[in-house]
PDB file of C-alpha atoms in Angstrom:
ATOM      1  CA  MET A   1      -5.542  -5.010  15.396  1.00 63.00           C
ATOM      2  CA  SER A   2      -2.201  -3.423  14.354  1.00 74.00           C
ATOM      3  CA  GLU A   3      -0.367  -5.065  17.143  1.00 86.00           C
ATOM      4  CA  MET A   4      -0.256  -8.395  15.138  1.00 84.00           C
ATOM      5  CA  TYR A   5       1.813  -6.709  12.486  1.00 89.00           C
ATOM      6  CA  GLN A   6       4.297  -5.328  15.027  1.00 89.00           C
ATOM      7  CA  ASP A   7       4.662  -8.186  17.530  1.00 86.00           C
ATOM      8  CA  GLY A   8       5.546 -10.905  15.097  1.00 84.00           C
ATOM      9  CA  LYS A   9       2.342 -12.768  15.024  1.00 88.00           C
ATOM     10  CA  TYR A  10       1.546 -11.977  11.447  1.00 89.00           C
ATOM     11  CA  ALA A  11       5.113 -12.698  10.366  1.00 88.00           C
ATOM     12  CA  GLU A  12       4.960 -16.039  12.052  1.00 89.00           C
ATOM     13  CA  ALA A  13       1.710 -17.028  10.153  1.00 89.00           C
ATOM     14  CA  ASN A  14       2.896 -15.375   6.908  1.00 89.00           C
ATOM     15  CA  PRO A  15       6.811 -15.639   6.842  1.00 92.00           C
ATOM     16  CA  THR A  16       7.096 -14.532   3.115  1.00 91.00           C
ATOM     17  CA  TRP A  17       4.953 -11.437   3.538  1.00 91.00           C
ATOM     18  CA  HIS A  18       3.394 -12.682   0.207  1.00 92.00           C
ATOM     19  CA  GLU A  19       6.497 -11.884  -1.653  1.00 93.00           C
ATOM     20  CA  GLU A  20       5.499 -14.492  -4.321  1.00 93.00           C
ATOM     21  CA  ASP A  21       2.697 -12.219  -5.351  1.00 94.00           C
ATOM     22  CA  ALA A  22       4.937  -9.165  -5.955  1.00 96.00           C
ATOM     23  CA  VAL A  23       5.570  -9.636  -9.574  1.00 96.00           C
ATOM     24  CA  TRP A  24       1.831  -9.970 -10.350  1.00 96.00           C
ATOM     25  CA  LYS A  25       0.794  -7.055  -8.270  1.00 97.00           C
ATOM     26  CA  ALA A  26       3.455  -4.760  -9.749  1.00 98.00           C
ATOM     27  CA  GLN A  27       2.169  -5.730 -13.186  1.00 97.00           C
ATOM     28  CA  GLN A  28      -1.377  -4.661 -12.235  1.00 98.00           C
ATOM     29  CA  ILE A  29      -0.066  -1.272 -10.973  1.00 98.00           C
ATOM     30  CA  LYS A  30       2.065  -0.760 -14.112  1.00 98.00           C
ATOM     31  CA  SER A  31      -0.879  -1.526 -16.376  1.00 98.00           C
ATOM     32  CA  ILE A  32      -3.334   0.924 -14.905  1.00 98.00           C
ATOM     33  CA  LEU A  33      -0.736   3.749 -14.727  1.00 98.00           C
ATOM     34  CA  ILE A  34       0.473   3.276 -18.305  1.00 98.00           C
ATOM     35  CA  ASP A  35      -3.073   2.853 -19.652  1.00 98.00           C
ATOM     36  CA  ASN A  36      -4.079   6.184 -18.163  1.00 98.00           C
ATOM     37  CA  GLY A  37      -0.908   7.990 -19.158  1.00 98.00           C
ATOM     38  CA  VAL A  38       0.229   8.851 -15.515  1.00 98.00           C
ATOM     39  CA  LYS A  39       3.538  10.483 -15.451  1.00 96.00           C
ATOM     40  CA  PHE A  40       5.404  10.513 -12.082  1.00 98.00           C
ATOM     41  CA  GLU A  41       8.750  10.926 -10.587  1.00 98.00           C
ATOM     42  CA  ASN A  42       8.193   9.336  -7.269  1.00 98.00           C
ATOM     43  CA  LEU A  43       5.931   6.798  -5.710  1.00 98.00           C
ATOM     44  CA  CYS A  44       5.232   5.736  -2.159  1.00 98.00           C
ATOM     45  CA  GLU A  45       3.832   2.406  -1.026  1.00 98.00           C
ATOM     46  CA  VAL A  46       1.969   2.265   2.343  1.00 98.00           C
ATOM     47  CA  GLY A  47       2.074  -1.021   3.940  1.00 97.00           C
ATOM     48  CA  CYS A  48       4.844  -2.202   1.632  1.00 97.00           C
ATOM     49  CA  GLY A  49       5.607  -5.441   3.501  1.00 96.00           C
ATOM     50  CA  ALA A  50       8.822  -7.026   2.416  1.00 97.00           C
ATOM     51  CA  GLY A  51       9.291  -4.551  -0.510  1.00 98.00           C
ATOM     52  CA  GLY A  52       8.977  -6.840  -3.470  1.00 97.00           C
ATOM     53  CA  ILE A  53       6.382  -4.710  -5.256  1.00 98.00           C
ATOM     54  CA  LEU A  54       8.625  -1.734  -5.238  1.00 98.00           C
ATOM     55  CA  VAL A  55      11.548  -3.741  -6.538  1.00 98.00           C
ATOM     56  CA  GLU A  56       9.477  -4.922  -9.442  1.00 98.00           C
ATOM     57  CA  LEU A  57       8.159  -1.401 -10.183  1.00 98.00           C
ATOM     58  CA  SER A  58      11.617  -0.005 -10.151  1.00 98.00           C
ATOM     59  CA  LYS A  59      12.502  -2.371 -13.093  1.00 97.00           C
ATOM     60  CA  ALA A  60       9.485  -1.052 -15.074  1.00 96.00           C
ATOM     61  CA  PHE A  61      10.122   2.551 -14.061  1.00 98.00           C
ATOM     62  CA  PRO A  62      13.974   2.900 -13.769  1.00 96.00           C
ATOM     63  CA  ASP A  63      13.839   6.666 -13.458  1.00 97.00           C
ATOM     64  CA  VAL A  64      11.400   6.886 -10.596  1.00 98.00           C
ATOM     65  CA  ARG A  65      12.261   7.224  -6.820  1.00 98.00           C
ATOM     66  CA  PHE A  66      10.419   4.760  -4.574  1.00 98.00           C
ATOM     67  CA  THR A  67       9.697   4.867  -0.950  1.00 98.00           C
ATOM     68  CA  GLY A  68       8.066   2.146   1.170  1.00 98.00           C
ATOM     69  CA  TYR A  69       6.448   2.485   4.523  1.00 98.00           C
ATOM     70  CA  ASP A  70       5.564  -0.307   6.868  1.00 97.00           C
ATOM     71  CA  ILE A  71       4.898  -0.472  10.695  1.00 96.00           C
ATOM     72  CA  SER A  72       6.191  -4.041  10.969  1.00 96.00           C
ATOM     73  CA  PRO A  73       9.786  -4.592  12.150  1.00 96.00           C
ATOM     74  CA  GLN A  74       9.737  -8.012  10.600  1.00 96.00           C
ATOM     75  CA  ALA A  75       8.647  -6.775   7.227  1.00 96.00           C
ATOM     76  CA  HIS A  76      11.070  -3.855   7.408  1.00 97.00           C
ATOM     77  CA  GLU A  77      13.920  -6.151   8.083  1.00 96.00           C
ATOM     78  CA  MET A  78      13.238  -8.059   4.872  1.00 97.00           C
ATOM     79  CA  ALA A  79      12.637  -4.907   2.885  1.00 97.00           C
ATOM     80  CA  ALA A  80      15.752  -3.119   4.017  1.00 96.00           C
ATOM     81  CA  ARG A  81      17.942  -5.812   2.295  1.00 96.00           C
ATOM     82  CA  LYS A  82      16.349  -4.527  -1.061  1.00 96.00           C
ATOM     83  CA  LYS A  83      17.284  -0.851  -0.522  1.00 96.00           C
ATOM     84  CA  SER A  84      19.053   0.784  -3.457  1.00 96.00           C
ATOM     85  CA  SER A  85      19.772   4.240  -4.698  1.00 95.00           C
ATOM     86  CA  LYS A  86      16.274   4.473  -6.022  1.00 97.00           C
ATOM     87  CA  ILE A  87      14.322   2.485  -3.294  1.00 98.00           C
ATOM     88  CA  HIS A  88      14.180   3.357   0.291  1.00 98.00           C
ATOM     89  CA  PHE A  89      12.185   1.890   3.165  1.00 98.00           C
ATOM     90  CA  GLN A  90      10.852   3.545   6.306  1.00 97.00           C
ATOM     91  CA  LEU A  91       9.826   1.667   9.517  1.00 97.00           C
ATOM     92  CA  LYS A  92       7.122   4.296  10.193  1.00 96.00           C
ATOM     93  CA  ASP A  93       3.476   5.118   9.841  1.00 96.00           C
ATOM     94  CA  LEU A  94       3.184   7.516   6.902  1.00 97.00           C
ATOM     95  CA  LEU A  95       0.217   9.172   8.507  1.00 96.00           C
ATOM     96  CA  ALA A  96       2.468  10.377  11.290  1.00 95.00           C
ATOM     97  CA  GLU A  97       4.708  12.208   8.901  1.00 95.00           C
ATOM     98  CA  GLU A  98       4.308  15.979   8.062  1.00 92.00           C
ATOM     99  CA  GLY A  99       4.886  17.802   4.970  1.00 91.00           C
ATOM    100  CA  LEU A 100       5.403  14.742   2.526  1.00 96.00           C
ATOM    101  CA  GLN A 101       3.881  14.836  -0.878  1.00 95.00           C
ATOM    102  CA  PHE A 102       4.322  12.129  -3.453  1.00 98.00           C
ATOM    103  CA  ASP A 103       3.154  11.847  -7.117  1.00 98.00           C
ATOM    104  CA  ILE A 104       1.540   8.536  -6.429  1.00 98.00           C
ATOM    105  CA  VAL A 105       0.674   6.646  -3.218  1.00 98.00           C
ATOM    106  CA  SER A 106      -0.013   2.930  -3.705  1.00 98.00           C
ATOM    107  CA  VAL A 107      -2.146   1.063  -1.161  1.00 98.00           C
ATOM    108  CA  ILE A 108      -1.950  -2.630  -2.149  1.00 98.00           C
ATOM    109  CA  ASP A 109      -4.079  -5.080  -0.173  1.00 97.00           C
ATOM    110  CA  VAL A 110      -3.990  -2.843   2.851  1.00 97.00           C
ATOM    111  CA  ILE A 111      -7.379  -1.162   3.791  1.00 98.00           C
ATOM    112  CA  GLU A 112      -9.015  -4.577   4.620  1.00 97.00           C
ATOM    113  CA  HIS A 113      -6.520  -4.894   7.466  1.00 96.00           C
ATOM    114  CA  VAL A 114      -6.989  -1.382   8.939  1.00 96.00           C
ATOM    115  CA  GLU A 115      -9.400  -1.024  11.836  1.00 95.00           C
ATOM    116  CA  ASP A 116     -10.530   2.502  10.937  1.00 96.00           C
ATOM    117  CA  TYR A 117     -10.126   2.065   7.209  1.00 97.00           C
ATOM    118  CA  LEU A 118     -12.395   5.121   6.312  1.00 98.00           C
ATOM    119  CA  GLY A 119     -10.240   7.417   8.516  1.00 98.00           C
ATOM    120  CA  PHE A 120      -7.044   5.899   7.144  1.00 97.00           C
ATOM    121  CA  VAL A 121      -8.114   6.412   3.492  1.00 98.00           C
ATOM    122  CA  LYS A 122      -9.286   9.996   4.234  1.00 98.00           C
ATOM    123  CA  LYS A 123      -5.925  10.914   5.762  1.00 97.00           C
ATOM    124  CA  LEU A 124      -3.911   9.407   2.943  1.00 97.00           C
ATOM    125  CA  LYS A 125      -5.481  11.898   0.435  1.00 96.00           C
ATOM    126  CA  ARG A 126      -3.103  14.752   1.329  1.00 96.00           C
ATOM    127  CA  TYR A 127       0.019  12.526   0.698  1.00 98.00           C
ATOM    128  CA  GLY A 128      -0.186  12.095  -2.961  1.00 96.00           C
ATOM    129  CA  THR A 129      -1.587  13.469  -6.215  1.00 97.00           C
ATOM    130  CA  PHE A 130      -2.697  10.008  -7.489  1.00 98.00           C
ATOM    131  CA  LYS A 131      -3.570   6.987  -5.490  1.00 98.00           C
ATOM    132  CA  VAL A 132      -3.589   3.329  -6.558  1.00 98.00           C
ATOM    133  CA  PHE A 133      -5.784   0.995  -4.318  1.00 98.00           C
ATOM    134  CA  HIS A 134      -5.807  -2.730  -4.759  1.00 98.00           C
ATOM    135  CA  ILE A 135      -8.634  -4.145  -2.760  1.00 98.00           C
ATOM    136  CA  PRO A 136      -9.593  -7.903  -2.453  1.00 97.00           C
ATOM    137  CA  LEU A 137     -13.325  -8.623  -3.209  1.00 97.00           C
ATOM    138  CA  ASP A 138     -13.999 -11.068  -0.527  1.00 96.00           C
ATOM    139  CA  LEU A 139     -17.882 -10.744  -0.751  1.00 97.00           C
ATOM    140  CA  SER A 140     -19.517 -13.019  -3.264  1.00 96.00           C
ATOM    141  CA  VAL A 141     -22.488 -15.265  -3.293  1.00 96.00           C
ATOM    142  CA  GLN A 142     -20.342 -18.448  -2.926  1.00 93.00           C
ATOM    143  CA  SER A 143     -18.171 -16.987  -0.172  1.00 94.00           C
ATOM    144  CA  LEU A 144     -21.208 -15.692   1.892  1.00 95.00           C
ATOM    145  CA  ALA A 145     -23.089 -19.113   1.304  1.00 95.00           C
ATOM    146  CA  ARG A 146     -20.038 -20.954   2.528  1.00 92.00           C
ATOM    147  CA  MET A 147     -18.551 -18.459   5.018  1.00 94.00           C
ATOM    148  CA  LYS A 148     -15.496 -20.559   5.372  1.00 92.00           C
ATOM    149  CA  PRO A 149     -13.426 -18.599   2.868  1.00 89.00           C
ATOM    150  CA  ILE A 150     -14.250 -15.273   4.726  1.00 94.00           C
ATOM    151  CA  MET A 151     -13.347 -16.677   8.077  1.00 95.00           C
ATOM    152  CA  ASN A 152     -10.186 -18.249   6.766  1.00 92.00           C
ATOM    153  CA  LEU A 153      -9.159 -14.884   5.458  1.00 92.00           C
ATOM    154  CA  ARG A 154      -9.734 -13.222   8.783  1.00 94.00           C
ATOM    155  CA  LYS A 155      -7.746 -15.886  10.656  1.00 91.00           C
ATOM    156  CA  ALA A 156      -4.857 -16.391   8.213  1.00 90.00           C
ATOM    157  CA  VAL A 157      -4.199 -13.026   6.819  1.00 92.00           C
ATOM    158  CA  GLY A 158      -5.953 -10.608   9.002  1.00 93.00           C
ATOM    159  CA  HIS A 159      -8.852  -9.289   6.863  1.00 96.00           C
ATOM    160  CA  ILE A 160     -11.327  -7.488   9.109  1.00 96.00           C
ATOM    161  CA  HIS A 161     -13.324  -5.671   6.434  1.00 97.00           C
ATOM    162  CA  TYR A 162     -14.879  -7.225   3.373  1.00 98.00           C
ATOM    163  CA  PHE A 163     -15.738  -5.639   0.028  1.00 98.00           C
ATOM    164  CA  ASN A 164     -17.512  -6.136  -3.324  1.00 97.00           C
ATOM    165  CA  LYS A 165     -16.799  -3.699  -6.201  1.00 98.00           C
ATOM    166  CA  ASP A 166     -19.701  -1.318  -5.456  1.00 98.00           C
ATOM    167  CA  LEU A 167     -18.886  -1.013  -1.723  1.00 98.00           C
ATOM    168  CA  ALA A 168     -15.186  -0.481  -2.338  1.00 98.00           C
ATOM    169  CA  LEU A 169     -15.790   2.362  -4.950  1.00 98.00           C
ATOM    170  CA  ALA A 170     -18.447   3.839  -2.866  1.00 98.00           C
ATOM    171  CA  ALA A 171     -16.143   3.933   0.193  1.00 98.00           C
ATOM    172  CA  LEU A 172     -13.416   5.734  -1.901  1.00 98.00           C
ATOM    173  CA  VAL A 173     -15.989   8.296  -3.107  1.00 98.00           C
ATOM    174  CA  ASP A 174     -17.234   8.827   0.251  1.00 98.00           C
ATOM    175  CA  CYS A 175     -13.708   9.585   1.427  1.00 98.00           C
ATOM    176  CA  GLY A 176     -13.465  12.405  -1.232  1.00 97.00           C
ATOM    177  CA  TYR A 177     -11.674  10.595  -4.029  1.00 98.00           C
ATOM    178  CA  ASP A 178     -12.429  11.000  -7.751  1.00 98.00           C
ATOM    179  CA  ILE A 179     -12.253   7.616  -9.488  1.00 98.00           C
ATOM    180  CA  ILE A 180     -10.209   7.780 -12.739  1.00 98.00           C
ATOM    181  CA  ASP A 181     -10.239   4.132 -13.604  1.00 98.00           C
ATOM    182  CA  TRP A 182     -10.846   0.738 -12.135  1.00 98.00           C
ATOM    183  CA  ARG A 183     -10.705  -2.902 -13.265  1.00 97.00           C
ATOM    184  CA  TYR A 184     -11.004  -6.284 -11.941  1.00 97.00           C
ATOM    185  CA  THR A 185      -7.840  -8.334 -11.376  1.00 97.00           C
ATOM    186  CA  ALA A 186      -7.928 -12.143 -11.487  1.00 92.00           C
ATOM    187  CA  SER A 187      -6.214 -12.829  -8.200  1.00 85.00           C
ATOM    188  CA  ARG A 188      -7.410 -16.418  -7.614  1.00 80.00           C
ATOM    189  CA  LEU A 189      -6.770 -17.160 -11.212  1.00 83.00           C
ATOM    190  CA  GLU A 190      -3.316 -15.777 -11.694  1.00 82.00           C
ATOM    191  CA  LEU A 191      -1.611 -15.706  -8.277  1.00 80.00           C
ATOM    192  CA  PRO A 192       0.710 -18.521  -7.403  1.00 74.00           C
ATOM    193  CA  ASN A 193       0.114 -21.188  -4.717  1.00 73.00           C
ATOM    194  CA  GLN A 194      -3.615 -21.356  -4.898  1.00 72.00           C
ATOM    195  CA  ALA A 195      -5.771 -23.738  -2.702  1.00 73.00           C
ATOM    196  CA  VAL A 196      -7.273 -26.763  -4.374  1.00 70.00           C
ATOM    197  CA  SER A 197     -10.710 -25.024  -4.094  1.00 73.00           C
ATOM    198  CA  SER A 198      -9.476 -22.156  -6.139  1.00 73.00           C
ATOM    199  CA  ARG A 199      -7.938 -24.296  -8.658  1.00 75.00           C
ATOM    200  CA  LEU A 200     -11.273 -26.275  -9.100  1.00 75.00           C
ATOM    201  CA  MET A 201     -13.093 -22.922  -9.482  1.00 77.00           C
ATOM    202  CA  ALA A 202     -10.801 -21.565 -12.086  1.00 81.00           C
ATOM    203  CA  ASN A 203     -12.502 -22.821 -15.326  1.00 84.00           C
ATOM    204  CA  PRO A 204     -16.065 -21.787 -13.988  1.00 85.00           C
ATOM    205  CA  ARG A 205     -14.736 -18.332 -13.122  1.00 88.00           C
ATOM    206  CA  ARG A 206     -13.103 -17.886 -16.585  1.00 87.00           C
ATOM    207  CA  TRP A 207     -16.199 -19.074 -18.481  1.00 88.00           C
ATOM    208  CA  LEU A 208     -18.748 -16.921 -16.434  1.00 87.00           C
ATOM    209  CA  HIS A 209     -16.297 -13.866 -16.667  1.00 90.00           C
ATOM    210  CA  LYS A 210     -16.445 -14.106 -20.534  1.00 89.00           C
ATOM    211  CA  VAL A 211     -20.152 -13.911 -20.369  1.00 91.00           C
ATOM    212  CA  SER A 212     -20.423 -11.241 -17.664  1.00 94.00           C
ATOM    213  CA  PRO A 213     -17.532 -10.026 -15.651  1.00 93.00           C
ATOM    214  CA  ASP A 214     -19.710  -8.376 -13.004  1.00 96.00           C
ATOM    215  CA  LEU A 215     -21.756 -11.519 -12.577  1.00 94.00           C
ATOM    216  CA  ALA A 216     -18.767 -13.651 -12.275  1.00 93.00           C
ATOM    217  CA  VAL A 217     -17.191 -11.575  -9.576  1.00 95.00           C
ATOM    218  CA  ARG A 218     -20.445 -11.242  -7.632  1.00 96.00           C
ATOM    219  CA  ILE A 219     -21.372 -14.887  -7.791  1.00 94.00           C
ATOM    220  CA  LEU A 220     -18.191 -16.908  -7.813  1.00 93.00           C
ATOM    221  CA  GLY A 221     -15.698 -14.293  -6.366  1.00 92.00           C
ATOM    222  CA  GLY A 222     -11.891 -14.893  -6.837  1.00 91.00           C
ATOM    223  CA  TYR A 223     -11.207 -11.335  -8.058  1.00 95.00           C
ATOM    224  CA  SER A 224      -9.767  -8.181  -6.606  1.00 96.00           C
ATOM    225  CA  LEU A 225     -10.229  -4.566  -7.664  1.00 98.00           C
ATOM    226  CA  ILE A 226      -7.485  -2.125  -8.657  1.00 98.00           C
ATOM    227  CA  VAL A 227      -8.478   1.626  -8.655  1.00 98.00           C
ATOM    228  CA  LEU A 228      -6.652   4.698  -9.864  1.00 98.00           C
ATOM    229  CA  ALA A 229      -8.123   7.724  -7.998  1.00 98.00           C
ATOM    230  CA  LYS A 230      -7.211  11.455  -7.309  1.00 97.00           C
TER     231      LYS A 230
END
């Protein structure tokens, strides 16, 4: 499956590399790190795409050094334009590198694309003290009843694994991680350029979330999970 990220097929279908989501995603990372008092001098993002998240994080943490890794030449070409004295980008697979250690490794909307995601997550552990995972929660009652949302994600953006909160957290624990904090992020409510169906579901999702966050996510979907782990 990794070929699509290297041969240009993914870039052809997703020419922005989801840069429009970078500000929102960086805010989620910033919040969970600050809320947990995490101090750090460097951060590495695996699967950094066009680099927008690191640019936004550098504004929030101006004294931190940032490194982005991606295997896509098309994404790297876009990211390289954003290079600065504090932000560097590598057209490499981090897992092929030896002797690297970061304070934080961020893995933002990546593991659902990786064929052997369990092996990938296990190998990542040695590269950083803290990890920040952002994982879309594609499994819900409404998505399974309709199936079209899941199949669209598979075709359009390359999701080949699907999670709910419990499965995502269990997978991280099984891979040897200690969960420090987790929270839902309202991806379908707050990200830009949502489909008509998502806009129609916005109010029901908000209303049910006020009553029971877990129930809202399990039944109606539209949320992702951000996890801080060691």
